[in-house]
Every structure is written in structure tokens, then in C-alpha cells.
Amino acid sequence: MIELRQVTKKYGPLEALHEVSFTAPRGQITGLLGVNGAGKTTALNILTGYFPPTAGQVLVDGMDMLTDSARCKRQIGFLPEKPPIYDEMTVREYLTFASRLREVEARSIPAHVREIIGLCGLEEAADRTLGRLSKGYRQRAGFAQALCGAPPVLVLDEPTVGLDPRQVAEIRELMRRLGEKHTIIFSSHLLSEVQQLCSRVVILHHGRVLREANLGDMMEDGGALRLRVSIALGESRLLPALRSLPCVRRVKTLPTQDAAVTEAVLECDAAQDPQTQLFHLLAAMDAPLRLLYPERDSLEDVFLRATEEG
Amino acid sequence: MTAIYRREMQGYFHTAVGYVYMGVFLAISSVMFYALNLRERSSDLLAFIGYMSYLWMLLSPVLTMRLLAEERRTRTDQLLLTSPVSLPGVILGKYLAAVSVMLLTLLCTGCYVLIVALYGRVYPGELAAGYLGFALQGCAFLAMDLFVSGLCRSPVTAAIAAFGANLAMWMLDLLAAAAPGWLAAVLEFISLYARNEPFLMGQLSFASIVYDLSFAAAFLALGVFTLHARRVK
């Protein structure tokens, strides 16, 4: 649906993005993760046509943003980090203006605006001026603006930043609902938010893409499987045996109060069926297995590892 | 473009800007009308228009200062520039809104014409030429000041810079008087005030019409170029 191809952006001598390529597939929520200054906002501004890249291409449904700008922009609704709102307008006037900008047919604008107001929970504030609204309502109005013209793609730059927990939950719920019909790309540095909402994740760091994968694949990165075990046998006998298993890459012991019990995390090669190898070893050693479960990486682990390596 | 035109018109009259512009323009013009026509018992409206043309220098920045600088300051330009509207569409929508408020204000000065027509004699052809020149001069100033607004980050800076540019345009006449022959000719050619003189004599000058329109078009094109250049930078 949306693709960045080898996009580079330079601000004078500073290179904000370096040959960034990623794809946001149709009908999925893609999260753009990165620390502050990673290049997320620059990437989203280029993706929406706010400014062009120094080099590279942005493709929207196969159309080039540079050569077919108006058609590409019709496909995209954009909520920048600071909602682009006019303080002197009421919410209804603002959404009417945004609908006109997005070439909604004049006759259907009132109904279109009513629908968006309902969808974003703005009924109470519909006829109040934007300058007098709370931050949460202003953010929602900005969100509503992105929906005008019913674009199939929504690009949201840190949509929950600065909101209180209840407002955050409301915006996330709205994104989840919209994600059923729209392709959504949003940036965030909140890992939990990305983990909750996204099916696909792109990690940006210092203007480069470090990882791009479906969320599930990213968590099981590198074919590694981590097994959390508790075995009723002392470490001195057990650890050399565990390390001798072909599937085990690394053993990390955990503190225990009973010297006759070993608590550990085994980092194994998932392709070598580590559970079976472990079963045979423990059976041969007559060591009772008290606990065994696979431990998954959190997105935080993946992100920290990726940015440290990057 | 229509969407932007309508929003700007709304912007002028949802805030004080439109009212301040019209109010100050009409207040000053009524004082001038009293001094030049009523008190002097003169029906010479062209002289009145001639004095009024200096008002553009003062008031044109009021209409243009917000147009691009405010969008940039509040980042609402992100909404415009990520919409399917083209850059010329953005500039033209804003410009036409400013021109509309200016023309609406000029229309209000029609009451002076009515007063003169009631108690004296009005020469419609001459008056129409005078008003045409006055309006074209206003359009030229608005285009230049809109361009200046596109260069600035805040409306206040835009207003001050536009006033400076307008003042420089007025000073061209003074410089022309002191400059050597060829330079004086060039300065007079450029000057919007010198270009307005035929209209103030009741003449329809096509050269001046073409010049004023070209002047406005050139600054609108520069405005588009400025927006484009800022995005590419």
C-alpha cells in the first residue's frame, strides 16, 4: 500500500534519513518505533508529501508521491505530532474545511462531518471553538481531520503524546477500530503502545531502518527459543550436561534458595527441537523437571538489542 | 483553492483582522473625504483617491501578515501541504481572499461617491479609471506583502517586513527624483505610485494595467517558489 524506497533526507549537512526503505501493507497497523531524533517524524512527513525526500521514492498504491502528488495525497489522512488546528474555528467548521480541502462533494459534507464527529466522540465539542478546547479534544479534532475525505491510509505521528491515561486509552481504542478498515502507520516511542496495536513494526535508529518485520516474527527473531526451566538437581552436576546439549547456545542461571534445585534460562536453537533433547537428557540423569515454558522476548528486549547493535 | 479562499474569508471575519482593516481604512478615508471634498466643497474624487493610495502602504500588511507566516508558526501548513491542493492553489486562495476584503472595503467608499453625486457632479469614466488604478495598486501591494509573509515565521515580523517593503516601494519615487537619468527612468518604471499617475488623471493606461497585474503575478509566483523551496530545503 505505502512504500518508502531508499529514501534519504538531508537538512543541509545533517542526514536525517539514510536510504530508508519499508512497506506498510494494506489493512495492517504498522508502528514506527524509535528514540527521539531517530527520524520518525521526518519519515512520516515525507510519506505524506509534506516535503519531498532528497533522494528515493515514496509509492502509494504504486503511484509516485513526487510525480502524482495530488492522487497520492487523496489516499492519505495525516495527523502530525502537533494537531494542525485553527483556534478561531469551531470543530464543525474545521472538519468542514478539511473535507473541502480533501475534495469531498459539497452536498455530502454535512453528513460526512457528522459521521466523523460521532466516530471521534466530538459531539459535545462540535460547536465550540478549537482554541477553548482541552488538549484531549484538540487531539481528537486533529484525529478527526485526518479522517475527512475517507482516506484509506492514516498516518499518525505520536497520536497519544501528552494525553492523560484515559484519553490515551480512548485514542488507542479509536485506532484499533479504525485499523479494521484502514491502513494505519503511526510513530511512537511507547513500546507497549506499539505492542498493543501493531501487527507490523519498523525500528528506526539514527535515520536508518534497523528492523522491519511482523510483530510476531520480530519477537522470535533469529530462530532462538528461550526456555525457562526449574530442575531438581544441583547446578554443579546439571550445568555441564545442559551446556553439552547441541541445541543449547547459552545457559543463564537464576538465583535459587535450594541448592538441590537449578533455575535457569536456556537459549536454544529452535530448529533442533530443544524440548525433546532436554527431556532425554533429564531422563538419563534421573533429574525431575519441575517447570518448563518458552519465554518470549518482549518488544522492549528486541528494541533495546536492535538499538544497541545499531 | 476554493476551500482555502473560504477559510481565509472566514478567518478575516471570525477574528478582528477583517474588521480592524475595514474600520481603520474607512475611518481614515472618511477623514480624508471630509478634508478634501466636504470642507473644500470639491467634487474632485481623483485627488481623494490619490491621497488614499498611500493607505495601501500602511494597511496592506494587516491583511497579509497572517496568511502564510501564521500557518508556518502554528504548523497548520501541514494540513494544507499534505492535502491534494497544489501550491499555486494555496497561494491563490489566500491572495484572492485578501483581494476580496480589499475590494469589499473599496465598495464601502462608494458612499462618498454617492454624497458627491448628490451635491455635485461626478464624471463616471474618470472616476472608474481612478478606482481601477487604485484597486490594481492595492492588488500589487497585497501580492508583494503575501510573498513577504511567506518568508517570515511570525505574523508580527511579516507585518513589519511588509511595511518596510511597501515603504521602500514609496521611496522609489523620492530616489528617482535624485537619481541620474537612466536610473531615474528604471525607478519610475518600477514604482507602483508612478504607474498610478495616469489613472489619477482619469486616463485608462493599459501599460499600467499590464504592469500592475504582472507585478502581482510575479510576486505570487515568488510566493509559490518560496513555499516550494522551503519544503525542498
Coordinates of C-alpha atoms in Angstrom, one line a residue:
Chain A
M1 CA 0.0 0.0 0.0
I2 CA 2.7 2.5 1.1
E3 CA 6.3 2.0 0.4
L4 CA 9.4 4.1 1.1
R5 CA 12.2 3.1 -1.2
Q6 CA 15.8 4.1 -0.4
V7 CA 14.6 7.4 1.0
T8 CA 17.4 9.9 2.1
K9 CA 16.6 13.3 3.6
K10 CA 19.3 15.8 4.3
Y11 CA 18.9 19.1 6.2
G12 CA 22.0 20.9 5.0
P13 CA 24.9 18.8 6.1
L14 CA 22.7 16.8 8.5
E15 CA 21.4 13.5 7.2
A16 CA 18.1 12.8 9.0
L17 CA 17.3 9.7 7.0
H18 CA 19.7 7.4 5.1
E19 CA 18.4 5.1 2.5
V20 CA 15.3 4.2 4.5
S21 CA 13.1 1.5 2.9
F22 CA 10.0 0.0 4.5
T23 CA 6.5 -1.1 3.5
A24 CA 3.2 -0.6 5.2
P25 CA 0.9 -3.3 3.9
R26 CA -2.8 -2.8 3.2
G27 CA -5.2 -3.3 6.1
Q28 CA -2.5 -3.5 8.8
I29 CA -1.3 -1.2 11.6
T30 CA 2.3 -0.5 11.2
G31 CA 4.3 1.0 14.1
L32 CA 7.3 3.2 13.5
L33 CA 9.5 2.8 16.6
G34 CA 12.5 4.9 17.5
V35 CA 14.0 7.0 20.2
N36 CA 13.7 10.8 19.9
G37 CA 15.6 12.0 16.9
A38 CA 15.6 8.7 15.2
G39 CA 13.9 10.2 12.1
K40 CA 10.3 9.0 12.7
T41 CA 8.7 12.4 12.1
T42 CA 10.9 13.1 9.1
A43 CA 9.9 9.8 7.6
L44 CA 6.2 10.5 8.2
N45 CA 6.4 14.0 6.7
I46 CA 8.0 12.6 3.6
L47 CA 5.5 9.8 3.4
T48 CA 2.6 12.3 3.5
G49 CA 4.1 14.6 0.9
Y50 CA 4.7 17.5 3.4
F51 CA 8.1 17.7 1.9
P52 CA 10.0 15.7 -0.6
P53 CA 13.0 13.4 0.1
T54 CA 16.5 14.4 -1.0
A55 CA 16.7 11.1 -2.8
G56 CA 14.5 8.0 -3.1
Q57 CA 10.8 7.4 -3.7
V58 CA 7.5 7.2 -1.9
L59 CA 4.9 4.9 -3.5
V60 CA 1.3 5.0 -2.6
D61 CA -0.6 2.1 -4.3
G62 CA 2.2 2.1 -6.9
M63 CA 1.8 5.9 -7.6
D64 CA 4.9 8.1 -7.0
M65 CA 4.4 10.9 -4.5
L66 CA 6.6 13.2 -6.5
T67 CA 5.0 12.8 -9.9
D68 CA 1.5 12.0 -8.9
S69 CA 1.3 14.1 -5.7
A70 CA -2.5 15.0 -5.7
R71 CA -3.7 11.5 -6.3
C72 CA -1.3 10.1 -3.6
K73 CA -2.4 12.7 -1.1
R74 CA -6.0 11.9 -1.6
Q75 CA -5.2 8.4 -0.3
I76 CA -3.7 9.7 3.0
G77 CA -5.0 11.3 6.1
F78 CA -2.4 12.8 8.3
L79 CA -2.3 13.7 12.0
P80 CA 1.0 15.5 12.7
E81 CA 2.6 15.5 16.1
K82 CA 1.0 18.9 16.9
P83 CA -2.6 18.8 15.5
P84 CA -2.9 21.4 12.7
I85 CA -5.9 23.3 14.1
Y86 CA -7.2 26.8 13.7
D87 CA -8.1 28.2 17.1
E88 CA -10.8 30.5 15.9
M89 CA -12.8 27.8 14.2
T90 CA -15.4 25.5 15.7
V91 CA -14.8 21.8 15.4
R92 CA -17.6 21.5 12.9
E93 CA -16.2 24.4 10.8
Y94 CA -12.7 22.9 11.0
L95 CA -13.9 19.5 9.8
T96 CA -16.0 21.1 7.0
F97 CA -12.8 22.9 5.9
A98 CA -10.8 19.8 6.0
S99 CA -13.5 18.0 4.0
R100 CA -13.4 20.7 1.3
L101 CA -9.7 20.5 1.2
R102 CA -10.0 16.8 0.6
E103 CA -12.4 17.4 -2.2
V104 CA -15.5 15.8 -0.5
E105 CA -18.6 16.6 -2.6
A106 CA -20.2 19.8 -1.2
R107 CA -23.7 18.2 -0.8
S108 CA -22.4 15.3 1.3
I109 CA -20.1 17.4 3.6
P110 CA -22.6 18.0 6.5
A111 CA -23.4 14.3 6.7
H112 CA -19.7 13.3 6.4
V113 CA -18.7 15.7 9.1
R114 CA -21.5 14.5 11.4
E115 CA -20.3 10.9 10.9
I116 CA -16.7 11.8 11.8
I117 CA -17.8 13.8 14.8
G118 CA -19.7 10.7 16.1
L119 CA -16.8 8.4 15.3
C120 CA -14.3 10.5 17.3
G121 CA -16.7 11.3 20.2
L122 CA -16.7 15.0 19.5
E123 CA -20.5 15.6 19.8
E124 CA -20.2 17.7 22.9
A125 CA -17.5 19.9 21.5
A126 CA -18.8 20.1 17.9
D127 CA -19.9 23.8 18.1
R128 CA -17.2 25.0 20.4
T129 CA -14.1 26.9 19.1
L130 CA -11.0 24.8 19.0
G131 CA -8.9 27.4 20.9
R132 CA -11.1 26.8 24.0
L133 CA -10.9 23.0 24.0
S134 CA -8.8 20.8 26.2
K135 CA -5.7 19.1 24.8
G136 CA -7.5 15.8 24.6
Y137 CA -10.4 17.3 22.5
R138 CA -7.9 19.2 20.3
Q139 CA -6.0 15.9 19.7
R140 CA -9.3 14.2 18.8
A141 CA -10.2 17.1 16.4
G142 CA -6.8 16.6 14.8
F143 CA -7.5 12.9 14.5
A144 CA -11.0 13.7 13.0
Q145 CA -9.4 15.9 10.4
A146 CA -7.3 13.0 9.2
L147 CA -10.5 11.0 8.6
C148 CA -12.0 13.7 6.3
G149 CA -12.4 12.5 2.8
A150 CA -12.3 8.9 4.0
P151 CA -8.7 8.2 3.0
P152 CA -7.8 4.5 3.1
V153 CA -4.4 5.3 4.7
L154 CA -3.9 7.1 8.1
V155 CA -0.6 8.4 9.1
L156 CA -0.4 9.4 12.8
D157 CA 2.7 11.0 14.4
E158 CA 2.8 10.1 18.1
P159 CA -1.0 10.3 18.4
T160 CA -1.1 9.8 22.2
V161 CA 1.7 12.0 23.3
G162 CA 0.8 14.5 26.1
L163 CA -2.6 12.9 26.8
D164 CA -3.8 11.7 30.2
P165 CA -4.2 7.9 30.6
R166 CA -7.9 8.0 29.9
Q167 CA -7.5 10.0 26.7
V168 CA -4.7 7.7 25.7
A169 CA -7.0 4.7 26.1
E170 CA -9.7 6.4 24.1
I171 CA -7.4 7.2 21.2
R172 CA -5.9 3.7 21.2
E173 CA -9.4 2.3 21.1
L174 CA -10.2 4.6 18.2
M175 CA -7.1 3.5 16.4
R176 CA -8.0 -0.2 16.9
R177 CA -11.5 0.4 15.5
L178 CA -10.1 2.3 12.5
G179 CA -7.5 -0.3 11.9
E180 CA -10.2 -2.7 10.9
K181 CA -10.9 -0.7 7.8
H182 CA -7.8 1.5 7.2
T183 CA -4.1 1.0 6.7
I184 CA -2.5 2.8 9.6
I185 CA 1.1 3.9 10.1
F186 CA 1.9 5.6 13.4
S187 CA 5.0 6.6 15.1
S188 CA 5.6 6.2 18.8
H189 CA 8.4 5.7 21.3
L190 CA 6.0 3.9 23.6
L191 CA 6.8 0.2 23.1
S192 CA 3.7 -1.0 25.0
E193 CA 1.5 1.0 22.7
V194 CA 3.1 -0.5 19.6
Q195 CA 2.9 -4.0 21.0
Q196 CA -0.8 -3.5 21.8
L197 CA -1.8 -2.1 18.4
C198 CA 0.5 -3.1 15.7
S199 CA 0.8 -6.1 13.5
R200 CA 4.0 -4.9 11.9
V201 CA 6.9 -2.9 13.3
V202 CA 9.7 -0.8 11.8
I203 CA 12.5 0.2 14.1
L204 CA 14.3 3.4 13.1
H205 CA 17.6 4.5 14.7
H206 CA 19.8 7.4 13.7
G207 CA 17.9 7.7 10.4
R208 CA 18.3 4.1 9.4
V209 CA 15.9 1.1 9.5
L210 CA 17.3 -1.5 11.9
R211 CA 14.4 -4.0 11.8
E212 CA 11.2 -4.4 9.8
A213 CA 9.0 -7.4 10.5
N214 CA 5.7 -8.6 11.6
L215 CA 5.4 -8.2 15.4
G216 CA 5.3 -12.0 16.0
D217 CA 8.4 -12.6 13.8
M218 CA 10.3 -9.8 15.5
M219 CA 9.7 -11.3 18.9
E220 CA 11.1 -14.7 17.8
D221 CA 14.0 -13.1 16.0
G222 CA 17.0 -15.1 14.9
G223 CA 15.4 -18.6 15.3
A224 CA 16.2 -18.5 19.0
L225 CA 14.0 -20.1 21.6
R226 CA 14.4 -19.3 25.3
L227 CA 13.3 -22.0 27.7
R228 CA 12.7 -21.2 31.4
V229 CA 13.4 -24.3 33.4
S230 CA 13.4 -25.5 37.0
I231 CA 15.1 -28.8 37.6
A232 CA 15.5 -30.7 40.8
L233 CA 19.3 -31.2 40.6
G234 CA 22.3 -29.2 41.8
E235 CA 24.0 -26.8 39.4
S236 CA 27.4 -28.5 39.6
R237 CA 26.1 -31.7 38.0
L238 CA 23.4 -30.2 35.8
L239 CA 25.1 -27.2 34.1
P240 CA 27.9 -29.1 32.3
A241 CA 25.3 -31.5 31.0
L242 CA 23.0 -28.8 29.8
R243 CA 25.8 -27.0 28.1
S244 CA 26.8 -30.2 26.3
L245 CA 23.4 -30.3 24.5
P246 CA 23.8 -29.5 20.8
C247 CA 20.7 -27.3 20.8
V248 CA 21.8 -25.1 23.7
R249 CA 23.6 -21.9 22.9
R250 CA 23.7 -20.3 26.3
V251 CA 22.7 -21.1 29.8
K252 CA 21.8 -18.3 32.2
T253 CA 21.3 -19.4 35.8
L254 CA 18.8 -17.7 38.1
P255 CA 19.1 -17.3 41.9
T256 CA 17.6 -20.1 43.9
Q257 CA 17.2 -20.7 47.7
D258 CA 17.5 -24.5 47.4
A259 CA 21.0 -25.8 46.4
A260 CA 19.4 -29.0 45.1
V261 CA 17.3 -27.1 42.6
T262 CA 18.6 -25.3 39.4
E263 CA 16.7 -22.4 38.0
A264 CA 17.8 -21.3 34.5
V265 CA 17.0 -19.8 31.2
L266 CA 18.3 -21.8 28.2
E267 CA 18.8 -20.0 25.0
C268 CA 18.4 -22.7 22.4
D269 CA 18.3 -23.2 18.6
A270 CA 14.6 -23.6 17.9
A271 CA 15.2 -25.7 14.8
Q272 CA 16.9 -28.5 16.8
D273 CA 13.8 -29.4 18.9
P274 CA 15.4 -28.4 22.2
Q275 CA 12.4 -29.7 24.3
T276 CA 13.0 -33.3 23.2
Q277 CA 16.8 -33.1 23.7
L278 CA 16.2 -31.7 27.2
F279 CA 13.7 -34.4 28.0
H280 CA 16.1 -37.2 27.1
L281 CA 19.0 -35.7 29.0
L282 CA 17.0 -35.2 32.2
A283 CA 15.5 -38.7 31.9
A284 CA 19.0 -40.2 31.6
M285 CA 20.2 -38.2 34.6
D286 CA 17.1 -39.0 36.6
A287 CA 16.6 -35.3 37.2
P288 CA 12.9 -34.3 37.8
L289 CA 11.7 -31.4 35.7
R290 CA 9.7 -29.1 37.9
L291 CA 9.0 -26.3 35.4
L292 CA 9.4 -25.7 31.6
Y293 CA 7.9 -23.0 29.5
P294 CA 9.1 -20.9 26.5
E295 CA 10.0 -17.4 27.4
R296 CA 9.4 -14.8 24.6
D297 CA 11.3 -11.6 24.0
S298 CA 9.3 -8.5 24.8
L299 CA 9.3 -5.8 22.2
E300 CA 11.4 -3.8 24.7
D301 CA 14.1 -6.5 24.6
V302 CA 14.1 -6.5 20.8
F303 CA 14.1 -2.8 20.6
L304 CA 16.9 -2.3 23.1
R305 CA 19.0 -5.1 21.4
A306 CA 18.4 -3.6 18.0
T307 CA 19.3 0.0 19.0
E308 CA 22.4 -1.2 21.0
E309 CA 23.6 -3.2 18.0
G310 CA 22.6 -0.3 15.6
Chain B
M1 CA -8.3 26.6 -3.8
T2 CA -12.0 27.4 -3.1
A3 CA -11.7 25.7 0.3
I4 CA -8.7 27.9 1.2
Y5 CA -10.4 31.0 -0.1
R6 CA -13.5 30.4 2.1
R7 CA -11.4 29.6 5.1
E8 CA -9.4 32.8 4.8
M9 CA -12.6 34.8 4.4
Q10 CA -13.9 33.1 7.5
G11 CA -10.6 33.8 9.2
Y12 CA -10.8 37.5 8.5
F13 CA -14.3 37.9 9.9
H14 CA -14.0 35.4 12.8
T15 CA -11.1 37.4 14.1
A16 CA -10.7 41.1 14.5
V17 CA -8.4 41.4 11.4
G18 CA -11.1 42.0 8.8
Y19 CA -13.0 44.4 11.0
V20 CA -9.8 46.3 12.0
Y21 CA -8.7 46.6 8.4
M22 CA -12.1 47.8 7.2
G23 CA -12.6 50.1 10.2
V24 CA -9.2 51.8 10.0
F25 CA -9.5 52.1 6.2
L26 CA -12.9 53.7 6.3
A27 CA -12.1 55.9 9.3
I28 CA -9.0 57.4 7.7
S29 CA -10.7 57.6 4.3
S30 CA -13.7 59.4 5.8
V31 CA -11.4 62.0 7.4
M32 CA -9.7 62.5 4.1
F33 CA -13.0 62.8 2.3
Y34 CA -14.1 65.4 4.8
A35 CA -10.8 67.3 4.5
L36 CA -10.5 67.1 0.7
N37 CA -14.1 67.2 -0.5
L38 CA -16.6 68.2 2.0
R39 CA -14.7 71.0 3.7
E40 CA -13.3 72.3 0.4
R41 CA -16.6 71.8 -1.4
S42 CA -14.8 69.9 -4.1
S43 CA -16.2 67.1 -6.3
D44 CA -12.6 66.1 -7.3
L45 CA -12.7 62.4 -6.2
L46 CA -9.5 61.6 -8.1
A47 CA -7.5 63.8 -5.7
F48 CA -9.1 61.9 -2.8
I49 CA -8.2 58.6 -4.4
G50 CA -4.6 59.9 -5.0
Y51 CA -4.2 60.5 -1.2
M52 CA -5.9 57.3 -0.4
S53 CA -3.4 55.3 -2.4
Y54 CA -0.8 55.9 0.4
L55 CA -3.1 53.8 2.7
W56 CA -2.0 50.6 1.0
M57 CA 1.4 51.0 2.4
L58 CA 0.1 51.1 5.9
L59 CA -2.9 48.7 5.7
S60 CA -2.0 46.0 3.2
P61 CA 0.3 44.2 5.7
V62 CA -2.7 43.9 8.0
L63 CA -4.4 41.7 5.5
T64 CA -1.4 39.6 4.5
M65 CA 0.6 39.2 7.7
R66 CA -1.2 36.1 8.9
L67 CA -1.7 34.4 5.6
L68 CA 1.5 32.4 5.4
A69 CA 3.5 33.3 8.5
E70 CA 0.8 32.2 10.9
E71 CA 0.3 28.9 9.1
R72 CA 4.0 28.3 9.5
R73 CA 4.1 29.4 13.2
T74 CA 1.2 27.1 14.2
R75 CA 2.2 24.3 11.8
T76 CA -1.2 24.3 10.2
D77 CA 0.6 24.5 6.9
Q78 CA 1.0 20.7 7.4
L79 CA -2.7 20.4 6.8
L80 CA -2.6 22.4 3.6
L81 CA 0.5 21.0 2.2
T82 CA -0.5 17.3 2.7
S83 CA -3.9 17.9 1.1
P84 CA -4.4 17.5 -2.6
V85 CA -4.4 21.3 -3.2
S86 CA -1.4 22.4 -5.2
L87 CA 1.0 25.1 -4.0
P88 CA -0.3 27.7 -6.6
G89 CA -3.8 26.8 -5.3
V90 CA -2.8 27.6 -1.7
I91 CA -1.2 30.9 -2.6
L92 CA -4.0 31.9 -5.0
G93 CA -6.8 31.0 -2.5
K94 CA -5.2 33.2 0.2
Y95 CA -4.4 36.0 -2.2
L96 CA -8.0 36.2 -3.6
A97 CA -9.4 36.3 -0.1
A98 CA -7.2 39.3 0.8
V99 CA -8.2 40.9 -2.5
S100 CA -11.9 40.3 -1.8
V101 CA -11.7 42.0 1.6
M102 CA -9.9 44.9 0.0
L103 CA -12.5 45.2 -2.8
L104 CA -15.3 45.0 -0.2
T105 CA -13.7 47.9 1.6
L106 CA -13.4 49.9 -1.6
L107 CA -17.1 49.2 -2.3
C108 CA -17.9 50.9 1.0
T109 CA -16.2 54.0 -0.2
G110 CA -18.9 54.2 -2.8
C111 CA -20.9 56.2 -0.2
Y112 CA -18.5 59.1 -0.7
V113 CA -19.2 58.9 -4.4
L114 CA -23.0 59.0 -3.7
I115 CA -22.6 62.0 -1.5
V116 CA -20.6 63.9 -4.2
A117 CA -23.2 62.8 -6.8
L118 CA -26.0 64.2 -4.6
Y119 CA -24.4 67.7 -4.2
G120 CA -22.0 68.0 -7.1
R121 CA -21.0 66.4 -10.3
V122 CA -19.3 63.0 -10.8
Y123 CA -17.5 62.1 -14.0
P124 CA -18.1 58.3 -14.2
G125 CA -15.4 57.5 -16.8
E126 CA -12.6 59.3 -14.9
L127 CA -13.8 58.0 -11.6
A128 CA -13.9 54.4 -12.9
A129 CA -10.3 54.8 -14.2
G130 CA -9.2 56.2 -10.8
Y131 CA -10.8 53.4 -8.9
L132 CA -9.4 50.8 -11.3
G133 CA -5.9 52.1 -10.8
F134 CA -6.4 52.3 -7.0
A135 CA -7.7 48.7 -6.9
L136 CA -4.8 47.4 -9.1
Q137 CA -2.3 49.2 -7.0
G138 CA -3.9 47.5 -3.9
C139 CA -3.7 44.1 -5.6
A140 CA 0.0 44.6 -6.4
F141 CA 0.8 45.6 -2.8
L142 CA -1.1 42.6 -1.5
A143 CA 0.8 40.2 -3.7
M144 CA 4.1 41.7 -2.6
D145 CA 3.1 41.6 1.1
L146 CA 1.8 38.0 0.8
F147 CA 5.2 37.0 -0.6
V148 CA 6.9 38.7 2.4
S149 CA 4.5 36.8 4.7
G150 CA 5.8 33.6 3.2
L151 CA 9.3 34.5 4.2
C152 CA 8.6 35.1 7.8
R153 CA 8.0 32.9 10.8
S154 CA 5.6 35.1 12.7
P155 CA 2.8 37.5 11.7
V156 CA 4.3 40.4 13.6
T157 CA 7.6 40.0 11.7
A158 CA 5.7 39.6 8.5
A159 CA 3.8 42.9 9.1
I160 CA 6.9 44.8 9.9
A161 CA 8.8 43.4 6.9
A162 CA 5.9 44.1 4.6
F163 CA 5.6 47.6 5.8
G164 CA 9.3 48.0 5.2
A165 CA 8.9 46.7 1.6
N166 CA 6.0 49.0 1.0
L167 CA 7.9 52.0 2.3
A168 CA 10.8 51.1 0.0
M169 CA 8.4 51.0 -2.9
W170 CA 7.2 54.5 -1.9
M171 CA 10.8 55.7 -1.6
L172 CA 11.5 54.7 -5.2
D173 CA 9.7 57.9 -6.2
L174 CA 12.0 60.0 -4.0
L175 CA 15.1 58.2 -5.2
A176 CA 14.0 58.6 -8.8
A177 CA 14.0 62.4 -8.3
A178 CA 17.6 62.3 -7.1
A179 CA 19.0 59.6 -9.4
P180 CA 20.8 60.2 -12.7
G181 CA 18.8 59.9 -15.9
W182 CA 18.8 56.2 -16.8
L183 CA 18.4 55.1 -13.1
A184 CA 15.5 57.5 -12.6
A185 CA 13.8 56.0 -15.6
V186 CA 14.3 52.5 -14.2
L187 CA 13.0 53.5 -10.8
E188 CA 10.0 55.3 -12.2
F189 CA 9.3 52.2 -14.3
I190 CA 9.3 50.0 -11.2
S191 CA 7.4 52.4 -8.9
L192 CA 3.8 51.5 -8.3
Y193 CA 3.0 55.1 -7.4
A194 CA 4.4 56.4 -10.7
R195 CA 2.4 53.8 -12.5
N196 CA -0.8 55.0 -10.8
E197 CA -0.5 58.6 -12.1
P198 CA -2.3 58.1 -15.4
F199 CA -5.3 56.7 -13.5
L200 CA -5.3 59.7 -11.2
M201 CA -5.7 61.9 -14.3
G202 CA -8.7 59.9 -15.3
Q203 CA -6.8 58.0 -18.1
L204 CA -7.0 54.3 -18.7
S205 CA -3.4 53.2 -19.1
F206 CA -3.0 49.8 -20.5
A207 CA 0.7 49.8 -19.8
S208 CA -0.1 50.5 -16.1
I209 CA -2.7 47.8 -16.0
V210 CA -0.4 45.2 -17.5
Y211 CA 2.4 46.4 -15.2
D212 CA 0.3 46.1 -12.0
L213 CA -1.0 42.7 -13.0
S214 CA 2.4 41.4 -13.9
F215 CA 3.8 42.8 -10.7
A216 CA 1.2 40.9 -8.7
A217 CA 1.6 37.7 -10.8
A218 CA 5.4 37.9 -10.3
F219 CA 5.1 38.1 -6.5
L220 CA 2.5 35.4 -6.4
A221 CA 4.9 33.1 -8.4
L222 CA 7.7 34.1 -6.0
G223 CA 5.4 33.1 -3.1
V224 CA 4.8 29.7 -4.7
F225 CA 8.6 29.4 -5.2
T226 CA 9.3 30.3 -1.6
L227 CA 6.9 27.6 -0.3
H228 CA 8.4 25.0 -2.6
A229 CA 12.0 26.0 -1.8
R230 CA 11.3 25.7 2.0
R231 CA 9.9 22.2 1.5
V232 CA 12.9 21.0 -0.6
K233 CA 15.5 22.6 1.7

